PDB file of C-alpha atoms and ligand atoms in Angstrom:
ATOM      1  CA  MET I  38     -41.985  34.146 -14.952  1.00 45.00           C
ATOM      2  CA  ASN I  39     -42.003  37.184 -15.851  1.00 60.00           C
ATOM      3  CA  LYS I  40     -45.237  38.357 -17.527  1.00 76.00           C
ATOM      4  CA  SER I  41     -43.553  41.931 -17.287  1.00 74.00           C
ATOM      5  CA  THR I  42     -42.245  40.217 -20.593  1.00 80.00           C
ATOM      6  CA  ARG I  43     -45.663  38.871 -21.621  1.00 91.00           C
ATOM      7  CA  LYS I  44     -48.257  41.182 -23.869  1.00 88.00           C
ATOM      8  CA  ALA I  45     -51.697  41.198 -22.436  1.00 96.00           C
ATOM      9  CA  ILE I  46     -54.916  40.713 -24.189  1.00 98.00           C
ATOM     10  CA  ILE I  47     -58.510  41.565 -23.790  1.00 98.00           C
ATOM     11  CA  ALA I  48     -59.959  39.850 -26.557  1.00 98.00           C
ATOM     12  CA  GLY I  49     -63.698  40.406 -26.720  1.00 98.00           C
ATOM     13  CA  ASN I  50     -66.044  37.265 -28.612  1.00 98.00           C
ATOM     14  CA  TRP I  51     -68.589  38.635 -29.228  1.00 98.00           C
ATOM     15  CA  LYS I  52     -70.041  35.004 -30.499  1.00 98.00           C
ATOM     16  CA  MET I  53     -73.368  35.161 -32.477  1.00 98.00           C
ATOM     17  CA  ASN I  54     -73.809  38.948 -31.416  1.00 98.00           C
ATOM     18  CA  ASN I  55     -74.323  42.038 -33.692  1.00 98.00           C
ATOM     19  CA  THR I  56     -75.297  42.857 -37.032  1.00 98.00           C
ATOM     20  CA  ARG I  57     -72.749  45.562 -39.037  1.00 98.00           C
ATOM     21  CA  PRO I  58     -74.466  48.728 -38.073  1.00 98.00           C
ATOM     22  CA  GLU I  59     -74.481  47.572 -34.541  1.00 98.00           C
ATOM     23  CA  ALA I  60     -70.845  45.919 -34.200  1.00 98.00           C
ATOM     24  CA  LYS I  61     -69.970  49.626 -35.874  1.00 98.00           C
ATOM     25  CA  GLU I  62     -71.672  51.335 -32.962  1.00 98.00           C
ATOM     26  CA  LEU I  63     -70.001  49.273 -30.293  1.00 98.00           C
ATOM     27  CA  LEU I  64     -67.055  49.473 -32.115  1.00 98.00           C
ATOM     28  CA  GLN I  65     -67.210  53.272 -32.519  1.00 98.00           C
ATOM     29  CA  ALA I  66     -67.914  53.683 -28.549  1.00 98.00           C
ATOM     30  CA  ILE I  67     -64.798  51.334 -27.379  1.00 98.00           C
ATOM     31  CA  LYS I  68     -62.096  53.202 -29.416  1.00 98.00           C
ATOM     32  CA  PRO I  69     -61.528  56.168 -27.472  1.00 98.00           C
ATOM     33  CA  LEU I  70     -62.390  54.356 -24.098  1.00 98.00           C
ATOM     34  CA  VAL I  71     -59.123  51.510 -24.813  1.00 98.00           C
ATOM     35  CA  ALA I  72     -56.465  54.715 -26.160  1.00 97.00           C
ATOM     36  CA  ASN I  73     -55.017  54.800 -23.701  1.00 96.00           C
ATOM     37  CA  ALA I  74     -54.095  51.105 -23.376  1.00 95.00           C
ATOM     38  CA  GLU I  75     -51.796  51.285 -26.246  1.00 91.00           C
ATOM     39  CA  ASN I  76     -48.903  50.356 -25.182  1.00 89.00           C
ATOM     40  CA  ASN I  77     -49.044  48.491 -22.414  1.00 91.00           C
ATOM     41  CA  VAL I  78     -52.733  45.999 -23.601  1.00 97.00           C
ATOM     42  CA  GLU I  79     -53.608  44.722 -26.872  1.00 98.00           C
ATOM     43  CA  VAL I  80     -57.372  45.351 -27.472  1.00 98.00           C
ATOM     44  CA  ILE I  81     -59.364  42.931 -29.705  1.00 98.00           C
ATOM     45  CA  ALA I  82     -62.841  42.181 -30.911  1.00 98.00           C
ATOM     46  CA  CYS I  83     -63.429  38.573 -32.456  1.00 99.00           C
ATOM     47  CA  VAL I  84     -66.271  40.053 -34.546  1.00 98.00           C
ATOM     48  CA  PRO I  85     -68.227  37.480 -36.452  1.00 98.00           C
ATOM     49  CA  PHE I  86     -67.829  37.352 -40.686  1.00 98.00           C
ATOM     50  CA  THR I  87     -70.383  38.646 -41.457  1.00 98.00           C
ATOM     51  CA  ASN I  88     -68.453  42.244 -39.626  1.00 98.00           C
ATOM     52  CA  LEU I  89     -65.237  41.752 -40.370  1.00 98.00           C
ATOM     53  CA  GLU I  90     -64.620  43.888 -42.855  1.00 98.00           C
ATOM     54  CA  THR I  91     -67.028  46.823 -41.099  1.00 98.00           C
ATOM     55  CA  ALA I  92     -64.963  46.360 -38.088  1.00 98.00           C
ATOM     56  CA  VAL I  93     -62.065  46.843 -39.573  1.00 98.00           C
ATOM     57  CA  ASN I  94     -62.640  49.371 -41.417  1.00 98.00           C
ATOM     58  CA  VAL I  95     -64.033  51.295 -38.596  1.00 98.00           C
ATOM     59  CA  THR I  96     -61.637  50.104 -36.339  1.00 98.00           C
ATOM     60  CA  ALA I  97     -58.621  50.905 -38.852  1.00 98.00           C
ATOM     61  CA  GLY I  98     -55.898  53.527 -37.331  1.00 97.00           C
ATOM     62  CA  SER I  99     -57.003  52.775 -33.395  1.00 98.00           C
ATOM     63  CA  ASN I 100     -55.188  50.363 -30.907  1.00 98.00           C
ATOM     64  CA  VAL I 101     -58.282  47.733 -31.507  1.00 98.00           C
ATOM     65  CA  LYS I 102     -57.151  44.329 -33.490  1.00 98.00           C
ATOM     66  CA  ILE I 103     -60.115  42.442 -35.235  1.00 98.00           C
ATOM     67  CA  GLY I 104     -60.221  38.942 -35.121  1.00 98.00           C
ATOM     68  CA  ALA I 105     -62.305  36.160 -36.337  1.00 98.00           C
ATOM     69  CA  GLU I 106     -63.967  33.300 -33.970  1.00 98.00           C
ATOM     70  CA  ASN I 107     -63.668  30.507 -36.395  1.00 98.00           C
ATOM     71  CA  VAL I 108     -61.164  29.576 -39.745  1.00 98.00           C
ATOM     72  CA  HIS I 109     -61.625  26.834 -42.203  1.00 98.00           C
ATOM     73  CA  PHE I 110     -58.054  24.220 -41.882  1.00 98.00           C
ATOM     74  CA  LYS I 111     -58.186  23.917 -45.947  1.00 98.00           C
ATOM     75  CA  LYS I 112     -56.570  26.960 -48.105  1.00 97.00           C
ATOM     76  CA  ASN I 113     -59.520  26.201 -50.597  1.00 97.00           C
ATOM     77  CA  GLY I 114     -61.497  23.846 -51.522  1.00 98.00           C
ATOM     78  CA  ALA I 115     -65.662  22.177 -51.953  1.00 98.00           C
ATOM     79  CA  TYR I 116     -66.182  23.199 -47.846  1.00 98.00           C
ATOM     80  CA  THR I 117     -69.433  24.483 -49.012  1.00 98.00           C
ATOM     81  CA  GLY I 118     -69.267  27.554 -45.619  1.00 97.00           C
ATOM     82  CA  GLU I 119     -66.333  27.223 -44.851  1.00 98.00           C
ATOM     83  CA  ILE I 120     -64.119  30.868 -44.836  1.00 98.00           C
ATOM     84  CA  SER I 121     -60.352  29.401 -45.355  1.00 98.00           C
ATOM     85  CA  ALA I 122     -57.442  31.901 -43.167  1.00 98.00           C
ATOM     86  CA  ASP I 123     -56.034  34.134 -46.660  1.00 98.00           C
ATOM     87  CA  MET I 124     -60.088  35.701 -46.762  1.00 98.00           C
ATOM     88  CA  LEU I 125     -59.429  36.670 -43.351  1.00 98.00           C
ATOM     89  CA  THR I 126     -56.467  38.137 -44.440  1.00 98.00           C
ATOM     90  CA  GLU I 127     -57.132  39.713 -47.487  1.00 98.00           C
ATOM     91  CA  LEU I 128     -59.883  41.326 -45.438  1.00 98.00           C
ATOM     92  CA  GLY I 129     -57.483  43.194 -42.832  1.00 98.00           C
ATOM     93  CA  VAL I 130     -57.914  40.499 -39.930  1.00 98.00           C
ATOM     94  CA  GLU I 131     -55.330  39.657 -37.261  1.00 98.00           C
ATOM     95  CA  TYR I 132     -56.145  36.841 -35.103  1.00 98.00           C
ATOM     96  CA  VAL I 133     -58.562  33.922 -34.795  1.00 98.00           C
ATOM     97  CA  VAL I 134     -60.772  32.238 -31.962  1.00 98.00           C
ATOM     98  CA  VAL I 135     -59.260  28.544 -32.474  1.00 98.00           C
ATOM     99  CA  GLY I 136     -60.903  25.535 -30.624  1.00 98.00           C
ATOM    100  CA  HIS I 137     -63.113  27.690 -28.545  1.00 98.00           C
ATOM    101  CA  SER I 138     -65.942  24.951 -26.687  1.00 97.00           C
ATOM    102  CA  GLU I 139     -69.103  26.315 -28.405  1.00 97.00           C
ATOM    103  CA  ARG I 140     -66.975  24.738 -31.037  1.00 98.00           C
ATOM    104  CA  ARG I 141     -66.000  22.194 -30.004  1.00 97.00           C
ATOM    105  CA  GLN I 142     -70.297  21.415 -27.989  1.00 96.00           C
ATOM    106  CA  TYR I 143     -72.036  22.154 -30.780  1.00 97.00           C
ATOM    107  CA  PHE I 144     -70.311  22.291 -34.296  1.00 97.00           C
ATOM    108  CA  GLY I 145     -67.213  18.911 -33.595  1.00 96.00           C
ATOM    109  CA  GLU I 146     -64.494  20.556 -33.631  1.00 97.00           C
ATOM    110  CA  THR I 147     -62.217  17.881 -32.509  1.00 98.00           C
ATOM    111  CA  ASP I 148     -58.644  18.650 -30.949  1.00 98.00           C
ATOM    112  CA  GLU I 149     -57.318  17.924 -33.925  1.00 98.00           C
ATOM    113  CA  THR I 150     -59.396  20.070 -35.731  1.00 98.00           C
ATOM    114  CA  VAL I 151     -57.746  22.436 -33.939  1.00 98.00           C
ATOM    115  CA  ASN I 152     -54.438  21.622 -35.161  1.00 98.00           C
ATOM    116  CA  LEU I 153     -55.304  21.869 -38.230  1.00 98.00           C
ATOM    117  CA  ARG I 154     -56.939  25.480 -38.155  1.00 98.00           C
ATOM    118  CA  THR I 155     -53.903  26.869 -36.247  1.00 98.00           C
ATOM    119  CA  LEU I 156     -51.308  25.385 -38.813  1.00 98.00           C
ATOM    120  CA  ALA I 157     -53.698  26.624 -41.431  1.00 98.00           C
ATOM    121  CA  ALA I 158     -53.998  29.911 -39.243  1.00 98.00           C
ATOM    122  CA  LEU I 159     -50.693  30.112 -38.343  1.00 98.00           C
ATOM    123  CA  GLU I 160     -49.449  29.512 -42.155  1.00 97.00           C
ATOM    124  CA  ALA I 161     -51.623  32.256 -43.690  1.00 97.00           C
ATOM    125  CA  GLY I 162     -50.215  34.721 -41.381  1.00 97.00           C
ATOM    126  CA  LEU I 163     -53.047  35.120 -38.347  1.00 98.00           C
ATOM    127  CA  LYS I 164     -52.470  34.874 -34.662  1.00 98.00           C
ATOM    128  CA  PRO I 165     -54.881  32.005 -33.243  1.00 98.00           C
ATOM    129  CA  ILE I 166     -56.770  31.959 -29.503  1.00 98.00           C
ATOM    130  CA  VAL I 167     -56.600  28.461 -29.265  1.00 98.00           C
ATOM    131  CA  CYS I 168     -58.955  27.662 -26.579  1.00 98.00           C
ATOM    132  CA  VAL I 169     -58.608  24.847 -24.288  1.00 98.00           C
ATOM    133  CA  GLY I 170     -60.702  23.727 -20.926  1.00 98.00           C
ATOM    134  CA  GLU I 171     -62.206  21.490 -19.060  1.00 97.00           C
ATOM    135  CA  THR I 172     -66.316  20.616 -18.555  1.00 96.00           C
ATOM    136  CA  LEU I 173     -67.181  20.576 -14.780  1.00 94.00           C
ATOM    137  CA  GLU I 174     -67.740  16.395 -14.596  1.00 94.00           C
ATOM    138  CA  GLN I 175     -63.855  16.822 -15.861  1.00 96.00           C
ATOM    139  CA  ARG I 176     -62.903  18.579 -12.923  1.00 95.00           C
ATOM    140  CA  GLU I 177     -65.317  17.072 -10.626  1.00 94.00           C
ATOM    141  CA  LEU I 178     -63.744  13.186 -12.016  1.00 96.00           C
ATOM    142  CA  GLY I 179     -60.239  14.738 -10.858  1.00 97.00           C
ATOM    143  CA  ILE I 180     -59.251  14.772 -14.923  1.00 98.00           C
ATOM    144  CA  THR I 181     -58.723  18.661 -15.668  1.00 98.00           C
ATOM    145  CA  GLU I 182     -55.036  18.897 -16.097  1.00 98.00           C
ATOM    146  CA  GLU I 183     -55.279  15.769 -18.273  1.00 98.00           C
ATOM    147  CA  VAL I 184     -57.771  17.427 -20.387  1.00 98.00           C
ATOM    148  CA  ILE I 185     -55.363  20.244 -20.260  1.00 98.00           C
ATOM    149  CA  ALA I 186     -52.510  19.104 -20.920  1.00 98.00           C
ATOM    150  CA  MET I 187     -53.941  16.892 -23.935  1.00 98.00           C
ATOM    151  CA  GLN I 188     -55.358  19.424 -25.500  1.00 98.00           C
ATOM    152  CA  THR I 189     -53.102  21.779 -25.503  1.00 98.00           C
ATOM    153  CA  LYS I 190     -50.666  18.850 -26.653  1.00 98.00           C
ATOM    154  CA  ILE I 191     -52.658  17.874 -29.856  1.00 98.00           C
ATOM    155  CA  ALA I 192     -54.159  21.677 -30.769  1.00 98.00           C
ATOM    156  CA  LEU I 193     -49.917  22.453 -30.955  1.00 98.00           C
ATOM    157  CA  LYS I 194     -48.748  19.716 -32.605  1.00 98.00           C
ATOM    158  CA  ASN I 195     -46.005  20.688 -35.298  1.00 97.00           C
ATOM    159  CA  THR I 196     -45.918  24.148 -34.747  1.00 97.00           C
ATOM    160  CA  CYS I 197     -42.643  25.865 -35.893  1.00 90.00           C
ATOM    161  CA  GLU I 198     -41.001  27.629 -32.610  1.00 87.00           C
ATOM    162  CA  LYS I 199     -40.404  30.197 -34.496  1.00 90.00           C
ATOM    163  CA  CYS I 200     -44.748  29.868 -34.932  1.00 94.00           C
ATOM    164  CA  ILE I 201     -45.110  29.730 -30.565  1.00 96.00           C
ATOM    165  CA  LYS I 202     -44.666  33.141 -30.847  1.00 95.00           C
ATOM    166  CA  ASN I 203     -47.369  33.800 -33.005  1.00 97.00           C
ATOM    167  CA  VAL I 204     -50.308  32.524 -30.392  1.00 98.00           C
ATOM    168  CA  VAL I 205     -52.104  33.075 -28.385  1.00 98.00           C
ATOM    169  CA  ILE I 206     -53.463  30.446 -25.219  1.00 98.00           C
ATOM    170  CA  ALA I 207     -57.318  30.604 -23.722  1.00 98.00           C
ATOM    171  CA  TYR I 208     -58.441  28.917 -20.821  1.00 98.00           C
ATOM    172  CA  GLU I 209     -61.945  28.784 -20.962  1.00 98.00           C
ATOM    173  CA  PRO I 210     -63.131  25.850 -18.208  1.00 98.00           C
ATOM    174  CA  VAL I 211     -66.567  25.112 -19.696  1.00 97.00           C
ATOM    175  CA  TRP I 212     -68.765  25.426 -17.347  1.00 95.00           C
ATOM    176  CA  ALA I 213     -67.587  28.953 -16.142  1.00 95.00           C
ATOM    177  CA  ILE I 214     -68.906  29.787 -19.282  1.00 93.00           C
ATOM    178  CA  GLY I 215     -72.377  32.165 -19.895  1.00 87.00           C
ATOM    179  CA  THR I 216     -73.192  30.822 -16.561  1.00 89.00           C
ATOM    180  CA  GLY I 217     -72.284  33.565 -14.544  1.00 86.00           C
ATOM    181  CA  LYS I 218     -69.897  30.553 -12.508  1.00 88.00           C
ATOM    182  CA  VAL I 219     -66.528  32.678 -12.502  1.00 89.00           C
ATOM    183  CA  ALA I 220     -63.395  30.126 -12.554  1.00 91.00           C
ATOM    184  CA  THR I 221     -61.536  31.513  -8.772  1.00 96.00           C
ATOM    185  CA  PRO I 222     -58.897  33.321  -9.042  1.00 97.00           C
ATOM    186  CA  GLU I 223     -56.486  30.964  -7.796  1.00 98.00           C
ATOM    187  CA  GLN I 224     -58.385  28.200  -9.988  1.00 97.00           C
ATOM    188  CA  ALA I 225     -57.127  30.071 -12.752  1.00 98.00           C
ATOM    189  CA  GLU I 226     -53.824  30.508 -12.192  1.00 98.00           C
ATOM    190  CA  ASP I 227     -53.977  26.932 -11.382  1.00 98.00           C
ATOM    191  CA  VAL I 228     -54.434  25.817 -14.677  1.00 98.00           C
ATOM    192  CA  CYS I 229     -52.904  28.841 -15.948  1.00 98.00           C
ATOM    193  CA  ALA I 230     -49.120  27.753 -14.648  1.00 98.00           C
ATOM    194  CA  PHE I 231     -50.359  24.008 -15.871  1.00 98.00           C
ATOM    195  CA  ILE I 232     -50.532  24.569 -19.161  1.00 98.00           C
ATOM    196  CA  ARG I 233     -47.523  27.132 -18.929  1.00 98.00           C
ATOM    197  CA  LYS I 234     -46.022  24.161 -17.183  1.00 98.00           C
ATOM    198  CA  THR I 235     -46.982  22.577 -21.038  1.00 98.00           C
ATOM    199  CA  VAL I 236     -46.202  24.675 -23.072  1.00 98.00           C
ATOM    200  CA  GLU I 237     -42.302  24.890 -21.456  1.00 97.00           C
ATOM    201  CA  GLY I 238     -42.545  20.729 -21.783  1.00 97.00           C
ATOM    202  CA  LEU I 239     -43.244  20.882 -25.446  1.00 97.00           C
ATOM    203  CA  PHE I 240     -40.248  24.087 -26.170  1.00 96.00           C
ATOM    204  CA  ASN I 241     -38.762  25.463 -23.991  1.00 96.00           C
ATOM    205  CA  LYS I 242     -38.699  27.828 -20.612  1.00 96.00           C
ATOM    206  CA  GLU I 243     -38.346  30.664 -22.680  1.00 95.00           C
ATOM    207  CA  ILE I 244     -41.756  29.722 -25.521  1.00 96.00           C
ATOM    208  CA  ALA I 245     -43.264  29.294 -22.661  1.00 96.00           C
ATOM    209  CA  ASP I 246     -42.545  32.052 -20.541  1.00 96.00           C
ATOM    210  CA  GLY I 247     -43.417  34.307 -22.922  1.00 95.00           C
ATOM    211  CA  MET I 248     -46.416  33.158 -24.159  1.00 97.00           C
ATOM    212  CA  THR I 249     -50.220  35.344 -23.403  1.00 97.00           C
ATOM    213  CA  ILE I 250     -52.554  32.834 -21.774  1.00 98.00           C
ATOM    214  CA  GLN I 251     -55.205  34.601 -20.510  1.00 98.00           C
ATOM    215  CA  TYR I 252     -59.014  33.163 -19.036  1.00 97.00           C
ATOM    216  CA  GLY I 253     -62.028  33.139 -20.489  1.00 97.00           C
ATOM    217  CA  GLY I 254     -65.947  31.495 -18.748  1.00 97.00           C
ATOM    218  CA  SER I 255     -67.832  35.182 -17.240  1.00 95.00           C
ATOM    219  CA  MET I 256     -64.032  37.399 -17.244  1.00 97.00           C
ATOM    220  CA  ASN I 257     -66.394  40.404 -16.255  1.00 97.00           C
ATOM    221  CA  ALA I 258     -65.702  44.190 -15.032  1.00 97.00           C
ATOM    222  CA  LYS I 259     -66.348  43.143 -11.550  1.00 97.00           C
ATOM    223  CA  ASN I 260     -64.237  40.182 -10.956  1.00 96.00           C
ATOM    224  CA  CYS I 261     -61.344  40.987 -14.046  1.00 97.00           C
ATOM    225  CA  ALA I 262     -58.874  42.729 -11.067  1.00 97.00           C
ATOM    226  CA  GLU I 263     -58.135  39.537  -9.478  1.00 97.00           C
ATOM    227  CA  LEU I 264     -58.046  37.185 -11.922  1.00 97.00           C
ATOM    228  CA  LEU I 265     -55.941  39.990 -14.152  1.00 97.00           C
ATOM    229  CA  ALA I 266     -53.290  40.406 -11.026  1.00 95.00           C
ATOM    230  CA  LYS I 267     -52.104  36.877 -11.009  1.00 96.00           C
ATOM    231  CA  PRO I 268     -48.972  36.275 -11.563  1.00 96.00           C
ATOM    232  CA  ASN I 269     -49.593  33.040 -14.659  1.00 97.00           C
ATOM    233  CA  ILE I 270     -53.463  35.354 -17.046  1.00 97.00           C
ATOM    234  CA  ASP I 271     -51.636  37.444 -19.060  1.00 97.00           C
ATOM    235  CA  GLY I 272     -55.313  38.424 -20.177  1.00 97.00           C
ATOM    236  CA  GLY I 273     -59.616  37.866 -20.821  1.00 98.00           C
ATOM    237  CA  LEU I 274     -60.895  36.209 -22.934  1.00 98.00           C
ATOM    238  CA  ILE I 275     -64.689  37.676 -23.215  1.00 98.00           C
ATOM    239  CA  GLY I 276     -68.644  36.958 -24.289  1.00 98.00           C
ATOM    240  CA  GLY I 277     -70.807  38.453 -22.487  1.00 97.00           C
ATOM    241  CA  ALA I 278     -69.155  41.602 -20.908  1.00 98.00           C
ATOM    242  CA  SER I 279     -67.733  42.435 -23.762  1.00 98.00           C
ATOM    243  CA  LEU I 280     -71.185  43.165 -26.387  1.00 98.00           C
ATOM    244  CA  LYS I 281     -70.384  46.157 -23.645  1.00 98.00           C
ATOM    245  CA  ALA I 282     -68.400  49.447 -24.647  1.00 98.00           C
ATOM    246  CA  GLU I 283     -67.725  50.521 -20.355  1.00 98.00           C
ATOM    247  CA  ASP I 284     -68.020  46.769 -18.989  1.00 98.00           C
ATOM    248  CA  PHE I 285     -64.709  45.974 -21.809  1.00 98.00           C
ATOM    249  CA  ASN I 286     -63.168  49.421 -20.764  1.00 98.00           C
ATOM    250  CA  THR I 287     -63.317  47.877 -17.434  1.00 98.00           C
ATOM    251  CA  ILE I 288     -62.041  44.975 -18.314  1.00 98.00           C
ATOM    252  CA  VAL I 289     -59.121  45.976 -20.385  1.00 98.00           C
ATOM    253  CA  GLN I 290     -58.027  49.158 -17.510  1.00 97.00           C
ATOM    254  CA  ALA I 291     -57.423  46.380 -14.553  1.00 96.00           C
ATOM    255  CA  ALA I 292     -55.058  44.969 -17.593  1.00 96.00           C
ATOM    256  CA  VAL I 293     -54.000  47.830 -17.669  1.00 94.00           C
ATOM    257  CA  GLU I 294     -53.562  48.498 -13.208  1.00 89.00           C
ATOM    258  CA  GLY I 295     -51.596  44.981 -14.137  1.00 78.00           C
TER     259      GLY I 295
HETATM  260  P1  13P O 541     -68.180  34.921 -21.206  1.00 63.73           P
HETATM  261  O1  13P O 541     -67.791  35.704 -20.846  1.00 63.73           O
HETATM  262  O2  13P O 541     -70.346  34.800 -21.689  1.00 63.73           O
HETATM  263  O3  13P O 541     -68.818  33.670 -19.956  1.00 63.73           O
HETATM  264  O4  13P O 541     -68.285  33.937 -22.407  1.00 63.73           O
HETATM  265  C1  13P O 541     -67.269  33.203 -22.537  1.00 63.73           C
HETATM  266  C2  13P O 541     -66.263  33.632 -23.904  1.00 63.73           C
HETATM  267  O5  13P O 541     -66.575  31.452 -23.854  1.00 63.73           O
HETATM  268  C3  13P O 541     -64.800  34.037 -24.770  1.00 63.73           C
HETATM  269  O6  13P O 541     -64.885  32.840 -25.350  1.00 63.73           O
END
């Protein structure tokens, strides 16, 4: 494995937070702080749909990229309340979070729909950040690897070798999200390495070694350096700590060092 051949990505996932004026203020604060990361770390803010246009405009010309938090898998049609991949690319959005555990838990997202959303995103030219992660019960049952393998394999079903370069995987153990209970660097490293092995099995070693695999779940300014120093952890998907410019920047800087 050679971490230096992979792109480090620090992405904020704002979840259901921030109105447009708040989004503008936060991004304006983040931009100058992370400007030095341009050549080393991809910095992304994944924001609510209503903030996307504002976010794209505020970050234009900077090294902060914008992502959405979900995307529908149909191109268009009678799907009230949904947003298509083309609608996102037309706004200038580059990334999209797919299969976040909150979507799986509260909105009936399944491995199959995660796969469909991943394919729809790729087809439209978006870069999906595909989330996988076990629940506490699954970890305690000793089936973490089975769950992660299944989620990863189904999510990546039918992705072509050319498109796979645009896929990012985020390992987010459900028990660590928003709980303050972060995975130990060793736990996170083990699962990220396992995801890479799984991707190697699906494609090949070159693709697996080139894939950015993030950790997410209570990553913050204090614990980020240890996590990001691990050989298979190529970045972070940050919830709560991405809502404060200083904290988010500390994580970006840890990735720059890292
Ligand atoms: P927290 O960083 O708030 O635990 O959220 C992690 C997450 O779900 C990012 O997608």
